[in-house]
mmCIF file of C-alpha atoms and ligand atoms in Angstrom:
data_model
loop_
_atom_site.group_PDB
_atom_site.id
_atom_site.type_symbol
_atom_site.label_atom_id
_atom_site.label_comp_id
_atom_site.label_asym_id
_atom_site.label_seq_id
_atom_site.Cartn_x
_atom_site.Cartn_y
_atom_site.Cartn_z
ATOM 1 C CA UNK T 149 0.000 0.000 0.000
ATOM 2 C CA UNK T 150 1.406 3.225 -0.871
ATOM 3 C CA UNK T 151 1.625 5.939 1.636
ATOM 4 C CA UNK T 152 -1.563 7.915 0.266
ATOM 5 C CA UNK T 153 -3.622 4.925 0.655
ATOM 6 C CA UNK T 154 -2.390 4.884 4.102
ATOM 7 C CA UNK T 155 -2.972 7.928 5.136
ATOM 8 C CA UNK T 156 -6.262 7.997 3.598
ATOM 9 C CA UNK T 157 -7.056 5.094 5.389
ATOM 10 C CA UNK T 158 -5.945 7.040 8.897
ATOM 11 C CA UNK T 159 -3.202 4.527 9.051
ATOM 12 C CA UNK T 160 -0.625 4.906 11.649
ATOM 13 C CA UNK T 161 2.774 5.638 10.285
ATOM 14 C CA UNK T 162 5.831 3.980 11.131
ATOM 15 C CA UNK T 163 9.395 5.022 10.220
ATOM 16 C CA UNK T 164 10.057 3.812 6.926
ATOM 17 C CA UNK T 165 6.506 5.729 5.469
ATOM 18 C CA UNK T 166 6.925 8.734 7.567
ATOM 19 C CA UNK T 167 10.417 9.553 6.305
ATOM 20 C CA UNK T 168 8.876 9.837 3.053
ATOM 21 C CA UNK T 169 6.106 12.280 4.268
ATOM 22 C CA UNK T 170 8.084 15.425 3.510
ATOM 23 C CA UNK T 171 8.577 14.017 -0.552
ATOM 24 C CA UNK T 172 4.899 15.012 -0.848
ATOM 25 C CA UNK T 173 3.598 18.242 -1.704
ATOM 26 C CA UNK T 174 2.430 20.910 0.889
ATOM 27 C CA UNK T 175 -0.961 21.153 -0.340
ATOM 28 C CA UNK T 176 -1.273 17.354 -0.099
ATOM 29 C CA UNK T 177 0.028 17.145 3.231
ATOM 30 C CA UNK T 178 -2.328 19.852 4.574
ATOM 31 C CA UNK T 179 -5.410 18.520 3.181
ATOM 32 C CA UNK T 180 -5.304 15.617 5.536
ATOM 33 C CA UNK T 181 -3.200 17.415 8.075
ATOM 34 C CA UNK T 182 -6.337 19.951 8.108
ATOM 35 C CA UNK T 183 -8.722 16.978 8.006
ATOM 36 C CA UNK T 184 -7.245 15.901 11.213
ATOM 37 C CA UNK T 185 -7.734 19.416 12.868
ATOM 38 C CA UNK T 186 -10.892 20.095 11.823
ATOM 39 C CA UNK T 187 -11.754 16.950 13.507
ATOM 40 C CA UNK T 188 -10.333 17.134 16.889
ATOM 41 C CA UNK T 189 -10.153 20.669 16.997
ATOM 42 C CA UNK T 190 -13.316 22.715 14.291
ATOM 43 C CA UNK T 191 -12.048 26.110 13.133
ATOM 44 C CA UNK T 192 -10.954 27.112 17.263
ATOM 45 C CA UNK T 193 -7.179 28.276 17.782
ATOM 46 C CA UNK T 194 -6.166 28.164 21.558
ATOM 47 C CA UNK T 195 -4.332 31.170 22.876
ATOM 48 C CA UNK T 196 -3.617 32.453 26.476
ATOM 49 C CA UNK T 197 -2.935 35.056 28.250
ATOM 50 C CA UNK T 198 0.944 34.622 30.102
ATOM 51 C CA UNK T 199 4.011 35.940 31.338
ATOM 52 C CA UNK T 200 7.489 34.326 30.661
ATOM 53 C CA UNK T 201 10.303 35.424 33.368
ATOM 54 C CA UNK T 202 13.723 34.010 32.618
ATOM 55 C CA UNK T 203 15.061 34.570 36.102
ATOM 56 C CA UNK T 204 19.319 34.205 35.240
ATOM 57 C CA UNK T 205 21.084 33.751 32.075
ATOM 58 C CA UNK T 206 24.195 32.420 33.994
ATOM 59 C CA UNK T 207 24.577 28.996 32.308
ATOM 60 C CA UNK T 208 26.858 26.137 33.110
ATOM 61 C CA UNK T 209 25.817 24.334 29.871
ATOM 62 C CA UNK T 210 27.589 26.000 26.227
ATOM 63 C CA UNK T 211 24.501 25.210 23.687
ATOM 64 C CA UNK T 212 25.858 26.063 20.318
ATOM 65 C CA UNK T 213 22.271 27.353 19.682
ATOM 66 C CA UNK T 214 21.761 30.108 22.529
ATOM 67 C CA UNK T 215 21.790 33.601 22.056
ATOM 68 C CA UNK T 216 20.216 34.170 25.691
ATOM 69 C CA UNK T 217 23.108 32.627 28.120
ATOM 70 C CA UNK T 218 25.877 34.483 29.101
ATOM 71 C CA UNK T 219 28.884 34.162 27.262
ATOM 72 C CA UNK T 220 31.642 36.106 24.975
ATOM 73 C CA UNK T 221 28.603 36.671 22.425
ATOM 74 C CA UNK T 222 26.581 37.945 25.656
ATOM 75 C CA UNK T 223 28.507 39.379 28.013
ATOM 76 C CA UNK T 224 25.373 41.019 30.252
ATOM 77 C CA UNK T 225 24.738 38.597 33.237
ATOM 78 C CA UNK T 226 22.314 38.621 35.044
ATOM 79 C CA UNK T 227 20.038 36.900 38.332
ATOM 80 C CA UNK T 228 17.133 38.385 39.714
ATOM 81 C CA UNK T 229 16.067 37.849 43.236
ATOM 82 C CA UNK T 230 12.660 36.252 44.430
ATOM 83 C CA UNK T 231 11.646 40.066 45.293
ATOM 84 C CA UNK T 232 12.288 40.847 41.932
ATOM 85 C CA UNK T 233 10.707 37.746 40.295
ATOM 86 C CA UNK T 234 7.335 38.469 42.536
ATOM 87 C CA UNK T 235 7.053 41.912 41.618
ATOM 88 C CA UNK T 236 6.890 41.018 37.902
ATOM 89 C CA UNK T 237 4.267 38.733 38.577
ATOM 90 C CA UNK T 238 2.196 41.532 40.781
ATOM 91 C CA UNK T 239 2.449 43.767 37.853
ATOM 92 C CA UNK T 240 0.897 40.962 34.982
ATOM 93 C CA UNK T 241 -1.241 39.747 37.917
ATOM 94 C CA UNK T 242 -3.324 43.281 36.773
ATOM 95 C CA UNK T 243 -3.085 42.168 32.946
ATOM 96 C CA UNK T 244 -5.322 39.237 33.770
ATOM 97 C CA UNK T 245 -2.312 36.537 33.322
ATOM 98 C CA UNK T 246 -3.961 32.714 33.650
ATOM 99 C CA UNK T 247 0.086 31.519 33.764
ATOM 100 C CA UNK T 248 3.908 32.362 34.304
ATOM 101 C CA UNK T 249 6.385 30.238 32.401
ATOM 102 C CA UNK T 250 9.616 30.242 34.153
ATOM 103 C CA UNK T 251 12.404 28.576 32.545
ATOM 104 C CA UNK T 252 16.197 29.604 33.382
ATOM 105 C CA UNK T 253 19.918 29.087 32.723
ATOM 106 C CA UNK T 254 21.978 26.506 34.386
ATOM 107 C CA UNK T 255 23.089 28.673 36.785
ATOM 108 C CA UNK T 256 25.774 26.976 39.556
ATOM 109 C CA UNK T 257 26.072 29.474 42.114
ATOM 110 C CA UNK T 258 22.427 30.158 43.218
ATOM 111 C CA UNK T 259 21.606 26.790 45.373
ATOM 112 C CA UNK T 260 18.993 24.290 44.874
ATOM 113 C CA UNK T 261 16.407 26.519 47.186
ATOM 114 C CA UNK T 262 16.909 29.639 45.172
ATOM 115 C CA UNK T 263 15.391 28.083 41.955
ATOM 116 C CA UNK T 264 12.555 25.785 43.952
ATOM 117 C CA UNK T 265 11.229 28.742 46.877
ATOM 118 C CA UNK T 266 10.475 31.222 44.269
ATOM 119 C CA UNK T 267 7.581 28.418 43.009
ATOM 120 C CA UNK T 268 6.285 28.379 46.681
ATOM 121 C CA UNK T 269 5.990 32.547 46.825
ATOM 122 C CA UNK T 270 4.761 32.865 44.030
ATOM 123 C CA UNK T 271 1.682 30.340 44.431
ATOM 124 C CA UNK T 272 1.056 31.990 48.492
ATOM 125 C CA UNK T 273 0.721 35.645 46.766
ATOM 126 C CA UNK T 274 -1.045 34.364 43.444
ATOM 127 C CA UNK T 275 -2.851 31.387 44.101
ATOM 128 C CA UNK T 276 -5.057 31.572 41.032
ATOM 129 C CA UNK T 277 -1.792 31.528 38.490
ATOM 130 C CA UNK T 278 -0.471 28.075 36.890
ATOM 131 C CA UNK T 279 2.934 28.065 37.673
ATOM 132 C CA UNK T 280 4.508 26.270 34.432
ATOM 133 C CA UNK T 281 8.292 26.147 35.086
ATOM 134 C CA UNK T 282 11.592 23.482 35.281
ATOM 135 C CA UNK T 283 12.382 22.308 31.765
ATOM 136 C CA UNK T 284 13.725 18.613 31.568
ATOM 137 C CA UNK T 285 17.091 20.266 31.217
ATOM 138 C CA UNK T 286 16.748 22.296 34.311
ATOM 139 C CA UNK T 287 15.804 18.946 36.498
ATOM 140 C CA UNK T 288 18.778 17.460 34.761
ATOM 141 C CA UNK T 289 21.029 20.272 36.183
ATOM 142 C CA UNK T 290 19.612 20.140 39.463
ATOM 143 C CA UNK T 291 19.875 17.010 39.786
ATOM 144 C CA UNK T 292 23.227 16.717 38.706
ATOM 145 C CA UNK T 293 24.469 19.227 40.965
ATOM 146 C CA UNK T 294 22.447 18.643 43.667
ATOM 147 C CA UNK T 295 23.241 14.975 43.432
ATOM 148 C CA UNK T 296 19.390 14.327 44.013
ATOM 149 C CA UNK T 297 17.583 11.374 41.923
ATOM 150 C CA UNK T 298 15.029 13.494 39.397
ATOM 151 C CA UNK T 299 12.671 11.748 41.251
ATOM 152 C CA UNK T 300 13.489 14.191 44.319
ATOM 153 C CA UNK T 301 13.393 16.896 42.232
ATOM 154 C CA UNK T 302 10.165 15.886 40.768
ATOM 155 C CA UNK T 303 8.898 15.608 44.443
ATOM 156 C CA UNK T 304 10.085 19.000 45.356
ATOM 157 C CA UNK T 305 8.722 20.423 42.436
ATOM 158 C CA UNK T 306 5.480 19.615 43.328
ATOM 159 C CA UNK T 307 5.833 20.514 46.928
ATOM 160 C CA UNK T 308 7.016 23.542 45.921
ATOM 161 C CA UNK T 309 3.716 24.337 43.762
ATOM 162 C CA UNK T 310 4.987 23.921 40.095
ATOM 163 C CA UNK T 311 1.568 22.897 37.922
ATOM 164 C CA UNK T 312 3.149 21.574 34.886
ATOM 165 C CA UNK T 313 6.556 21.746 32.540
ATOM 166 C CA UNK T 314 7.560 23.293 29.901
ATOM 167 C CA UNK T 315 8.537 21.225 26.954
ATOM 168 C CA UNK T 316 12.076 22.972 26.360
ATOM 169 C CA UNK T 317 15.226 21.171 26.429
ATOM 170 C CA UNK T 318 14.464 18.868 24.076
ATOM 171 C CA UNK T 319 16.337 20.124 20.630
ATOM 172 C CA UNK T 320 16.550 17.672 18.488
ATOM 173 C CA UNK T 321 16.823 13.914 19.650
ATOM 174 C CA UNK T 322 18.961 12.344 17.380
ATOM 175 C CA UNK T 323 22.121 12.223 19.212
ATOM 176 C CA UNK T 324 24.555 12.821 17.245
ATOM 177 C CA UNK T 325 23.370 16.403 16.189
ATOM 178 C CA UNK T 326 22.381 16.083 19.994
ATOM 179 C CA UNK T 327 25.752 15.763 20.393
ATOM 180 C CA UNK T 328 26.954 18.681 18.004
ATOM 181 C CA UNK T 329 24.324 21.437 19.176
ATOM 182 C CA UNK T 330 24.415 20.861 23.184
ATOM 183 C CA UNK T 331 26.632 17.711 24.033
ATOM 184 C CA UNK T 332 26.908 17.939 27.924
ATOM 185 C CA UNK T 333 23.714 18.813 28.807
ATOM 186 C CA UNK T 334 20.632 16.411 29.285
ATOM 187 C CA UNK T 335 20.513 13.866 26.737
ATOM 188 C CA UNK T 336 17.466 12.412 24.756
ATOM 189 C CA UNK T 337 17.028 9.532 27.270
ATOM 190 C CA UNK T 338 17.162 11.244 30.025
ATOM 191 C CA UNK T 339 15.060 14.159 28.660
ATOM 192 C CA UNK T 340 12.088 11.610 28.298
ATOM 193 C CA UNK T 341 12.577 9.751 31.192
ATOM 194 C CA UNK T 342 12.177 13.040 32.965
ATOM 195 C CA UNK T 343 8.897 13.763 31.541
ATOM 196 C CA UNK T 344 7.637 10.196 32.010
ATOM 197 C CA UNK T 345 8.496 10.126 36.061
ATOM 198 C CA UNK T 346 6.238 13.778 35.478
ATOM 199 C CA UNK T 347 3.588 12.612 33.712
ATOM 200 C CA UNK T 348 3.588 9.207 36.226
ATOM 201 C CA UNK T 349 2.938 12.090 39.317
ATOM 202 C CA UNK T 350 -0.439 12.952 37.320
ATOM 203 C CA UNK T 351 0.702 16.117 35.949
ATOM 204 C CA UNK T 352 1.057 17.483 32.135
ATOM 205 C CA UNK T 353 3.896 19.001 30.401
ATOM 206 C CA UNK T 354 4.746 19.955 26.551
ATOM 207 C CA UNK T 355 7.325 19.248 24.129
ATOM 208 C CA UNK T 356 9.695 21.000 21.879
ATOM 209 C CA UNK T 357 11.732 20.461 18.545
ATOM 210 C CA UNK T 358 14.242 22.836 17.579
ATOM 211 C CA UNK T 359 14.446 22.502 14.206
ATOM 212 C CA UNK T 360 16.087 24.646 10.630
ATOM 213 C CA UNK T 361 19.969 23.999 12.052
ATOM 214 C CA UNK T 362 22.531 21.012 11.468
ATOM 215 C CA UNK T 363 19.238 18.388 11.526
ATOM 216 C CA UNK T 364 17.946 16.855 8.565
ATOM 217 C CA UNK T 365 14.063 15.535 7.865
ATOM 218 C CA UNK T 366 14.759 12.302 8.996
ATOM 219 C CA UNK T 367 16.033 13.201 12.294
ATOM 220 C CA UNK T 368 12.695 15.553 12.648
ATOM 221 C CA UNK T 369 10.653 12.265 11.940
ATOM 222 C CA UNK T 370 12.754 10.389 14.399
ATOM 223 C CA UNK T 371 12.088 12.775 17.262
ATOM 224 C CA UNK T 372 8.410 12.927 16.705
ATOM 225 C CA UNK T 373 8.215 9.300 16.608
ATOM 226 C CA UNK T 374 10.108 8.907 19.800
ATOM 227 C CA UNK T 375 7.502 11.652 21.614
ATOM 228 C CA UNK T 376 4.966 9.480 20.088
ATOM 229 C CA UNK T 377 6.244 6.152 21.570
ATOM 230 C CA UNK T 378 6.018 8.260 25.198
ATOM 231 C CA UNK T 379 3.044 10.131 24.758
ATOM 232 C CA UNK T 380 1.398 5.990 23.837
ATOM 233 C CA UNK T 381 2.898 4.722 27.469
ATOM 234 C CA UNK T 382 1.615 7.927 29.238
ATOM 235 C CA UNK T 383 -0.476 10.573 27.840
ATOM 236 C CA UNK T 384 0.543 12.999 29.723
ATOM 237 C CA UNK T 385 2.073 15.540 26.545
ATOM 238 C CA UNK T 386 -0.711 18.741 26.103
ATOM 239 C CA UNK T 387 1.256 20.089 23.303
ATOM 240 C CA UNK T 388 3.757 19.310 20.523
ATOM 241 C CA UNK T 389 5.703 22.585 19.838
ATOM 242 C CA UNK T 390 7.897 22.934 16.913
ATOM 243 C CA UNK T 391 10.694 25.783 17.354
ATOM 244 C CA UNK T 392 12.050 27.380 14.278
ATOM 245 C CA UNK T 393 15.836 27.750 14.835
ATOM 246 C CA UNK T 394 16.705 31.762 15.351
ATOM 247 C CA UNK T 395 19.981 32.739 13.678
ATOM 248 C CA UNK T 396 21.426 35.554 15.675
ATOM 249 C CA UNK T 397 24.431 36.289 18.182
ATOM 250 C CA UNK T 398 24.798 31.722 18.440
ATOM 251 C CA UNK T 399 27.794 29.853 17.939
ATOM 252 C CA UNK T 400 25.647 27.462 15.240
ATOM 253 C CA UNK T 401 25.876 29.135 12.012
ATOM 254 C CA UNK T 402 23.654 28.237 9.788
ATOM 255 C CA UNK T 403 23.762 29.129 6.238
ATOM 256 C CA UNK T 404 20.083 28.522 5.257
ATOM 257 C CA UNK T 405 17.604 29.233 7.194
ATOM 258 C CA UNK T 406 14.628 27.004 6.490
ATOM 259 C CA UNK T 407 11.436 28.043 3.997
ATOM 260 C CA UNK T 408 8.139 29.525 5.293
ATOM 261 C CA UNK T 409 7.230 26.057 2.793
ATOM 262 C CA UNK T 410 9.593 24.007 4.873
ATOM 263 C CA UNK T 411 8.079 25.134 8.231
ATOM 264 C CA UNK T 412 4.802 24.641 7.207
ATOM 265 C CA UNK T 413 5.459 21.316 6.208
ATOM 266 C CA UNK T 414 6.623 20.132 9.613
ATOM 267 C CA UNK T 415 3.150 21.470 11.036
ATOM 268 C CA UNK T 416 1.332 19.100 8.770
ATOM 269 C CA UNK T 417 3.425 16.199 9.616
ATOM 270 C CA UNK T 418 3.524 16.350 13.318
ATOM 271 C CA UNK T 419 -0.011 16.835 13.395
ATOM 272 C CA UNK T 420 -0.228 13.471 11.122
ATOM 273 C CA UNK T 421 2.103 11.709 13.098
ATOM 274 C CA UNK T 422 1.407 12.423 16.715
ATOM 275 C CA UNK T 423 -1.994 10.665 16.669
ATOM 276 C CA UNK T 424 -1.904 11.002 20.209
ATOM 277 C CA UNK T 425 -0.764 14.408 21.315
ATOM 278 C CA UNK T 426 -3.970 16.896 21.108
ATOM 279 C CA UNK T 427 -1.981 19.929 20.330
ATOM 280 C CA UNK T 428 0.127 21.547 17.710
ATOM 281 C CA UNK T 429 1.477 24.587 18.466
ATOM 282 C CA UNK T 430 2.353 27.207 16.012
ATOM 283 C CA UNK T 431 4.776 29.607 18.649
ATOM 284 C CA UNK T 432 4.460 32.417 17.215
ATOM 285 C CA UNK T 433 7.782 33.901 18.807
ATOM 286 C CA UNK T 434 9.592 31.514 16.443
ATOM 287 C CA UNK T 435 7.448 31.095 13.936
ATOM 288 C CA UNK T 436 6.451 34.700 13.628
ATOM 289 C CA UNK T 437 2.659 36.115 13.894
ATOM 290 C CA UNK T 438 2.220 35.749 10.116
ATOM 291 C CA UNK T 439 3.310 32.052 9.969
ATOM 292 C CA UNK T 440 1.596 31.227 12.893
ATOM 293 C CA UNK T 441 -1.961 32.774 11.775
ATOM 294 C CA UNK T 442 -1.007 30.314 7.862
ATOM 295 C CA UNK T 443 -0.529 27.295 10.176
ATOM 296 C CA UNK T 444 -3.947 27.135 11.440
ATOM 297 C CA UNK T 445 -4.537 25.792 7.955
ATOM 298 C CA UNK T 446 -1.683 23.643 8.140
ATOM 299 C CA UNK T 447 -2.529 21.584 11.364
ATOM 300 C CA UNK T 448 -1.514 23.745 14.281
ATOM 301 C CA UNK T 449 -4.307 24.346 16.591
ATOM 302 C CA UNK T 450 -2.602 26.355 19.246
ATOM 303 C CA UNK T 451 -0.712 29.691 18.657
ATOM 304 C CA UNK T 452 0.828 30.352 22.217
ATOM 305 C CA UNK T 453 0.553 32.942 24.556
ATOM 306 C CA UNK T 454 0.825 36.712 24.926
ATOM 307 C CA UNK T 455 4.350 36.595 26.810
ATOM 308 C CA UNK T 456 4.783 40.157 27.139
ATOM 309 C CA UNK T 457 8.522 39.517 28.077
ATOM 310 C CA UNK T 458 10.739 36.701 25.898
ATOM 311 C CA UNK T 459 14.367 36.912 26.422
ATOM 312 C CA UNK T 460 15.088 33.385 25.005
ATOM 313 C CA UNK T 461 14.505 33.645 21.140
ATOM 314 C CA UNK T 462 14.334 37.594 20.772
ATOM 315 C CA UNK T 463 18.105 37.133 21.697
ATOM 316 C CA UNK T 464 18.400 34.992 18.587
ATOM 317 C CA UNK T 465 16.839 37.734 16.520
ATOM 318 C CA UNK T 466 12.726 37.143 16.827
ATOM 319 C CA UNK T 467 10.994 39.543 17.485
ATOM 320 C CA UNK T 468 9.010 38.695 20.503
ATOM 321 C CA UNK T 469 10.633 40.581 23.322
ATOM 322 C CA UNK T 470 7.744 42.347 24.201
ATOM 323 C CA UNK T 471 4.998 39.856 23.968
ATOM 324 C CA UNK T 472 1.615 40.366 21.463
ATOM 325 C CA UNK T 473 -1.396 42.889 22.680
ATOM 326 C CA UNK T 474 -4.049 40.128 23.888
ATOM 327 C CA UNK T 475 -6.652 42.027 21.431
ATOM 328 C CA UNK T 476 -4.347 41.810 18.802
ATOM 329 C CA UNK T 477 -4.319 38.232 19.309
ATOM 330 C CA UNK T 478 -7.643 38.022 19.050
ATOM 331 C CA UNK T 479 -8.355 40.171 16.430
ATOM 332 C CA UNK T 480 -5.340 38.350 14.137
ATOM 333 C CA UNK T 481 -7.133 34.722 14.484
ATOM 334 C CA UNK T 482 -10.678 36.151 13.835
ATOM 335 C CA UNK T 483 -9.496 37.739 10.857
ATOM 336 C CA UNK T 484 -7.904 34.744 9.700
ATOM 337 C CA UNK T 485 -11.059 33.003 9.671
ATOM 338 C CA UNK T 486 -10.626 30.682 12.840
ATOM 339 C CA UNK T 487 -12.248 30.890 16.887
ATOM 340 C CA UNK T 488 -10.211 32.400 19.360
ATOM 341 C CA UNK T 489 -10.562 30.296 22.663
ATOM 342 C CA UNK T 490 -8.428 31.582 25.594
ATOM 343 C CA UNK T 491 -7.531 28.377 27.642
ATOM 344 C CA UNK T 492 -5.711 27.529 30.407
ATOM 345 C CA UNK T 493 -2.397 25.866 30.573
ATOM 346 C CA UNK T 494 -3.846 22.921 30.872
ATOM 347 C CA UNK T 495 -6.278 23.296 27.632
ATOM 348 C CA UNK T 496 -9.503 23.971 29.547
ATOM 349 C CA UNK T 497 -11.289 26.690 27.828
ATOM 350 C CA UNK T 498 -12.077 30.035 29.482
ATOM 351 C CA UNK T 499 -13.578 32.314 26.980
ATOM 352 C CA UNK T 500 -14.516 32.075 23.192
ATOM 353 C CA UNK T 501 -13.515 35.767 21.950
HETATM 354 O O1 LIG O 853 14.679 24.488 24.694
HETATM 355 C C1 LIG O 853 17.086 28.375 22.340
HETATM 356 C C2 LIG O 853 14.891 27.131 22.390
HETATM 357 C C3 LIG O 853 13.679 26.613 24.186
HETATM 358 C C4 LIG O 853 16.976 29.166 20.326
HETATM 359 O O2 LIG O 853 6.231 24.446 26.769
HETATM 360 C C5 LIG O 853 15.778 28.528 20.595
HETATM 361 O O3 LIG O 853 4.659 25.857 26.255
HETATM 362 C C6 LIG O 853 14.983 29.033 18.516
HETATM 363 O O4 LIG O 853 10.877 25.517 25.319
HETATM 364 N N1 LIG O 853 16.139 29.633 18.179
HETATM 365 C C7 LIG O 853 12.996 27.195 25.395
HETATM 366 N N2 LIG O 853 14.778 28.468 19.709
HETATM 367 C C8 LIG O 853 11.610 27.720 25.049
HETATM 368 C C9 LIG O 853 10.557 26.654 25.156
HETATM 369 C C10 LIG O 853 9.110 26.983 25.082
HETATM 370 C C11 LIG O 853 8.689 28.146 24.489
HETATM 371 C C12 LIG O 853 7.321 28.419 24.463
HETATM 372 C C13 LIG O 853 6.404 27.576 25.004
HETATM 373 C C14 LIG O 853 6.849 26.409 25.606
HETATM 374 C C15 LIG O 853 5.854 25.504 26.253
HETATM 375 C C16 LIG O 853 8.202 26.098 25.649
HETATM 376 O O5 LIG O 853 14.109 27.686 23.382
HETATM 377 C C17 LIG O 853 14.913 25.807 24.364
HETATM 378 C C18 LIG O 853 15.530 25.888 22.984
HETATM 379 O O6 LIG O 853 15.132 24.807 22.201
HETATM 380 N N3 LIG O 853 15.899 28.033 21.834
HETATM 381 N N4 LIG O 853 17.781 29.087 21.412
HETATM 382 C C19 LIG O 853 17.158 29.727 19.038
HETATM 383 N N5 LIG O 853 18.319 30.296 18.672
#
């Protein structure tokens, strides 16, 4: 059977046919990536309304991707206290936020208690906000350094009043580009094992793909496929996010930077592929607004938050450092033809704009 039949039969893909998923054409893909969406998901795009604080950008870890750590390309450090950390959250308290997503450097000289007390504060003063924070990468550290099992971690984390994790850290699985872009730091393995222990406490978290760099197609299929194979034992993935690579002030030079076409593309695909993970994210930081608004016709369902702070891929060159207007927001997916639903970080639905 050839791999139209099978996907118009709904057939789950295995390696061998999904590697050849990217050979068809973009218009083909998206009809039954679109099918797919329309099914689970109507003409509603998910949005909500957030705040990101990066609270240091001192990082033990050299990713050859980063533009936001410290380092000769970035030579402004910085570490805010918990004061600091709880007064940005008292000011987008009054903008209505439903989450923060905290997600740091590697930093070595704060202690363990720095990084987990700030998740207890925060949840006494704001009890209402989801506190979405600790990448995979970050547990890795901690553990590392702390020489505590992730499972402590994981336990503290909880005590400590963290509602779910952010799916960063993961890059690209394969490992020897693994090895290439961020050898040293948490490695594919122990990136999933993380988020199964996680998702084995009850809670949710997302996933990432960084992707336009050294990686080729195949290794894209290969890390979807192993989410897949995770998300089948657990279920516990919300949201598959695919992060266009940012060019700017990294070590990782890459000479071309992928297609709108290409991009696109990888939208349809993971939506074909990850049967089992609900939502596709189009983050708009990375993708840009534009991109993001196409990819509702391309699979994505989800297009983010309204930030109103990124420090992570606006170092790279996006231009997100100052979040989107939550009225723009709205007003961009209307006028594109979808529903805007405001959820939570946990995909209930609030509002329908
Ligand atoms: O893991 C670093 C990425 C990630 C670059 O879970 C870069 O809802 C592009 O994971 N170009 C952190 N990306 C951000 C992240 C995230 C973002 C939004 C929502 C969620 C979620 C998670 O940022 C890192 C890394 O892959 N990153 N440098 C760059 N040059």
């Amino acid at each position: 059977m050839n791999i139209i039949e099978k996907l118009e039969r709904n057939e789950r893909l295995e390696y061998e046919d999904a590697i050849k998923l990217y050979d068809l054409d973009l218009f083909t893909l998206a009809s039954f990536a679109n099918k797919i969406r329309e099914e689970k998901h109507g003409k509603k795009t998910y949005f909500n309304i957030n705040r990101h604080i990066n609270p240091t950008n001192i990082c033990k870890d050299v990713c050859q991707f980063c533009a936001y750590s410290a380092s000769r390309k970035n030579p402004h450090q910085y570490t805010m206290s918990h004061e600091e950390i709880l007064e940005v959250v008292k000011n987008s308290s009054k903008n209505n936020i439903k989450e923060v997503h905290i997600v740091s450097a590697h930093n070595p000289h704060t202690g363990l208690q720095w990084y987990m007390d700030v998740f207890k504060k925060i949840k006494e003063n704001f009890p209402n906000i989801h506190v979405k924070a600790l990448t995979a990468a970050e547990i890795h550290f901690l553990s590392t350094e702390y020489n505590l099992s992730y499972q402590e971690i994981i336990d503290m984390m909880v005590e400590h009043g963290i509602d779910s994790m952010p799916g960063g850290g993961a890059e690209i699985f394969d490992e020897k580009v693994r090895k290439r872009i961020c050898g040293g730091k948490v490695t594919s393995e122990q990136w999933l094992e993380i988020h199964r222990l996680w998702h084995e406490k009850g809670k949710k978290s997302n996933a990432t793909m960084l992707f336009g760099h050294i990686e080729d197609r195949n290794h894209r299929i290969d890390h979807m496929l192993r989410l897949r194979a995770l998300q089948d034992l657990t279920g516990g993935f919300n949201a598959f996010i695919p992060l266009v690579y940012q060019t700017e002030n990294n070590y990782l030079k890459v000479k071309e930077p992928l297609t709108g076409q290409e991009i696109l593309k990888t939208y349809t695909i993971a939506r074909i592929l990850l049967d089992n993970i609900p939502n596709i994210k189009a983050y708009w930081a990375t993708s840009t607004v534009k991109l993001a608004l196409i990819a509702q016709e391309f699979g994505a369902n989800d297009v983010d938050g309204t930030i109103e702070k990124e420090s992570i891929q606006s170092a790279a060159g996006a231009s997100s450092a100052n979040g989107i207007a939550q009225l723009e927001f709205v007003d961009l997916i209307k006028n594109s033809g979808f529903i805007p639903v405001e959820r939570d970080s946990i995909y209930n639905e609030i509002k329908t704009w």
